[in-house]
C-alpha cells in the first residue's frame, strides 16, 4: 500500500504523489550498496562502500566518465558520511578523480521516519543530478542538477528543486525551483552546500 493519500478528484496531484511514492520505493532500493565495477575499485578506500554510481559522458568530450557516491563506515556508524566524486576518462583511457563534494548527498539518518533519504544519482547532458526524499508529518524532496562548464572546467549548480507537503493536507504541495543567476551565482560542485546556496557565488 502506498504511504500517500491520493485524492480522487485531482489528476495532477495524483501524479505528483505517485512520483513521490515511487521515489520512496527507489530510495529504499538505492540504500543498498552497489556492485563495484572494476574501473572504480581503486577509488574505494578501506572502510568505505560504494552506494551508487553512473557511467556517462559528464563533461561533453565524448568519453564515458563516472560519478560515484561513497559511504564511510569509519565515521558515525549510524549516520555514515557520504561523498560524491567525479572521475573523468583521460586521453590514455585511465580514470582520474577530479572533483569531490562531501555535503551534497545526505546521510542515511537524515530522512526522518522515512529512513534513508537518498533517492537517485542520475546522468544528465554533460552533468548529473542527485535527489532525496524524506520527512515524517511533513514530506519533502529535493533534486540538485550540475552541468559541466567548459569555461570554468568544472561542474556547477544549474537547478535546485524542493517540494514539500503535510500528510494532513496532501493537496497543498509547495514547490520551489531555483536557477542562476536569479537565485544564486556560480557554485562549484566542490563548494556546494544544500543548506546554504541561495545568494551564494559570483554572478
XYZ file of C-alpha atoms in Angstrom:
203
model
C 0.000 0.000 0.000
C 1.223 3.478 -0.828
C 2.149 5.704 2.159
C 0.314 8.589 0.470
C -3.351 9.523 0.500
C -4.387 10.177 -3.104
C -7.488 12.350 -3.546
C -9.539 11.011 -6.437
C -10.529 14.380 -7.869
C -7.138 15.847 -8.732
C -5.209 14.059 -11.528
C -2.193 16.374 -11.240
C -1.950 15.772 -7.503
C -2.261 12.017 -8.003
C 0.625 12.168 -10.477
C 2.834 14.153 -8.080
C 2.111 11.893 -5.133
C 2.584 8.799 -7.252
C 6.006 10.106 -8.286
C 6.917 10.770 -4.668
C 5.810 7.279 -3.690
C 7.981 5.838 -6.444
C 10.865 7.946 -5.176
C 10.440 6.474 -1.698
C 10.486 2.921 -3.046
C 13.527 3.752 -5.162
C 15.269 5.301 -2.154
C 14.871 2.105 -0.162
C 16.415 0.134 -3.014
C 19.248 2.595 -3.609
C 20.263 2.456 0.060
C 21.795 -0.983 -0.579
C 25.496 -0.971 -1.551
C 26.069 -1.069 -5.299
C 28.105 -3.706 -7.112
C 31.604 -2.311 -7.612
C 32.679 -2.068 -11.274
C 36.311 -2.917 -11.917
C 37.056 0.644 -13.067
C 36.099 2.075 -9.656
C 37.747 -0.467 -7.366
C 40.882 1.662 -6.941
C 38.807 4.668 -5.801
C 37.158 2.911 -2.855
C 39.314 3.104 0.285
C 39.159 0.642 3.147
C 36.253 1.433 5.437
C 34.048 2.758 2.624
C 31.325 1.215 0.477
C 30.004 2.194 -2.941
C 26.435 3.451 -2.521
C 25.663 4.284 -6.159
C 27.324 5.289 -9.432
C 26.649 6.289 -13.025
C 28.808 5.886 -16.123
C 28.169 8.649 -18.661
C 29.817 11.471 -20.595
C 29.799 14.052 -17.825
C 31.906 16.763 -19.480
C 30.911 16.600 -23.147
C 34.186 15.225 -24.511
C 32.616 12.100 -25.989
C 34.080 9.616 -23.491
C 32.446 7.830 -20.570
C 33.217 9.171 -17.104
C 31.987 8.148 -13.658
C 30.137 9.871 -10.850
C 30.030 7.760 -7.712
C 28.889 8.017 -4.108
C 30.876 6.522 -1.241
C 29.654 5.955 2.292
C 32.219 5.865 5.074
C 31.767 3.239 7.762
C 34.699 4.680 9.705
C 32.726 7.788 10.735
C 29.491 7.648 12.730
C 28.229 4.100 12.022
C 24.615 5.255 12.291
C 24.940 8.316 10.068
C 27.699 7.422 7.635
C 29.384 10.310 5.847
C 28.741 10.316 2.114
C 30.833 11.846 -0.643
C 30.215 12.252 -4.363
C 33.226 12.125 -6.680
C 33.641 12.756 -10.403
C 36.267 10.665 -12.204
C 36.947 11.611 -15.830
C 38.442 9.497 -18.596
C 41.886 10.683 -19.682
C 43.245 10.503 -23.241
C 45.097 7.282 -22.376
C 41.877 5.698 -21.101
C 42.741 5.977 -17.411
C 40.275 7.401 -14.900
C 41.256 10.393 -12.771
C 39.275 11.729 -9.813
C 38.910 15.475 -10.356
C 36.149 16.722 -8.066
C 34.576 15.693 -4.736
C 31.717 17.049 -2.636
C 31.070 15.886 0.935
C 27.768 17.663 1.630
C 25.559 17.066 -1.413
C 24.439 13.515 -0.552
C 22.543 13.356 2.731
C 23.368 10.832 5.442
C 21.405 7.623 5.974
C 19.711 9.029 9.088
C 18.830 12.409 7.556
C 15.436 11.366 6.168
C 13.390 11.351 9.365
C 10.968 8.485 9.935
C 11.009 7.710 6.203
C 14.533 6.329 6.587
C 17.459 6.793 4.220
C 16.604 9.857 2.082
C 18.927 9.122 -0.844
C 16.806 8.564 -3.935
C 18.801 8.714 -7.151
C 22.024 9.658 -8.890
C 21.033 10.360 -12.494
C 23.043 11.201 -15.611
C 22.101 14.446 -17.369
C 23.515 16.046 -20.523
C 27.109 16.992 -19.628
C 26.294 16.516 -15.978
C 24.203 14.755 -13.379
C 21.550 15.228 -10.696
C 21.114 13.957 -7.143
C 17.716 13.646 -5.470
C 16.408 12.846 -1.986
C 13.057 12.118 -0.372
C 12.165 12.057 3.322
C 10.214 13.509 6.210
C 7.568 12.450 8.693
C 4.396 14.516 9.016
C 5.995 16.912 6.573
C 7.166 15.061 3.457
C 9.882 16.674 1.377
C 12.020 16.017 -1.667
C 14.855 17.802 -3.399
C 16.837 17.481 -6.604
C 20.064 19.283 -7.492
C 21.410 19.393 -11.050
C 25.017 20.111 -12.007
C 26.386 20.659 -15.518
C 29.904 20.946 -16.822
C 31.208 24.415 -17.675
C 33.891 24.315 -20.363
C 34.904 27.862 -19.487
C 35.465 27.082 -15.813
C 36.397 23.431 -16.401
C 34.163 22.225 -13.614
C 30.610 21.214 -12.722
C 28.318 23.932 -11.428
C 24.841 24.019 -9.914
C 22.277 24.836 -12.612
C 18.985 23.904 -10.959
C 17.618 23.201 -7.492
C 14.089 21.990 -6.840
C 12.419 21.477 -3.465
C 8.938 20.066 -2.867
C 7.035 19.571 0.384
C 3.577 18.811 1.730
C 1.974 17.737 5.003
C 0.286 14.351 5.121
C -2.767 16.005 6.681
C -3.058 18.346 3.675
C -1.724 16.395 0.682
C -3.372 18.747 -1.811
C -1.287 21.690 -0.561
C 2.024 20.970 -2.253
C 4.740 23.597 -2.117
C 7.387 23.639 -4.852
C 10.408 25.894 -5.181
C 12.709 25.954 -8.207
C 15.943 27.944 -8.086
C 18.238 28.736 -11.016
C 21.204 31.011 -11.700
C 21.750 33.882 -11.958
C 18.459 34.945 -10.345
C 18.762 32.831 -7.204
C 22.488 32.122 -6.979
C 25.726 32.639 -8.884
C 28.432 30.219 -9.946
C 28.629 27.414 -7.399
C 31.290 24.804 -7.988
C 30.393 21.214 -7.161
C 33.158 21.004 -4.564
C 31.770 24.048 -2.730
C 28.059 23.219 -2.863
C 26.138 23.003 0.414
C 22.437 22.036 0.098
C 21.704 24.007 3.266
C 23.329 27.196 2.027
C 23.304 28.027 -1.680
C 20.742 30.803 -2.235
C 22.534 34.082 -2.897
C 25.887 32.299 -2.988
C 28.504 32.588 -5.747
C 29.668 35.288 -8.173
C 27.190 36.335 -10.872
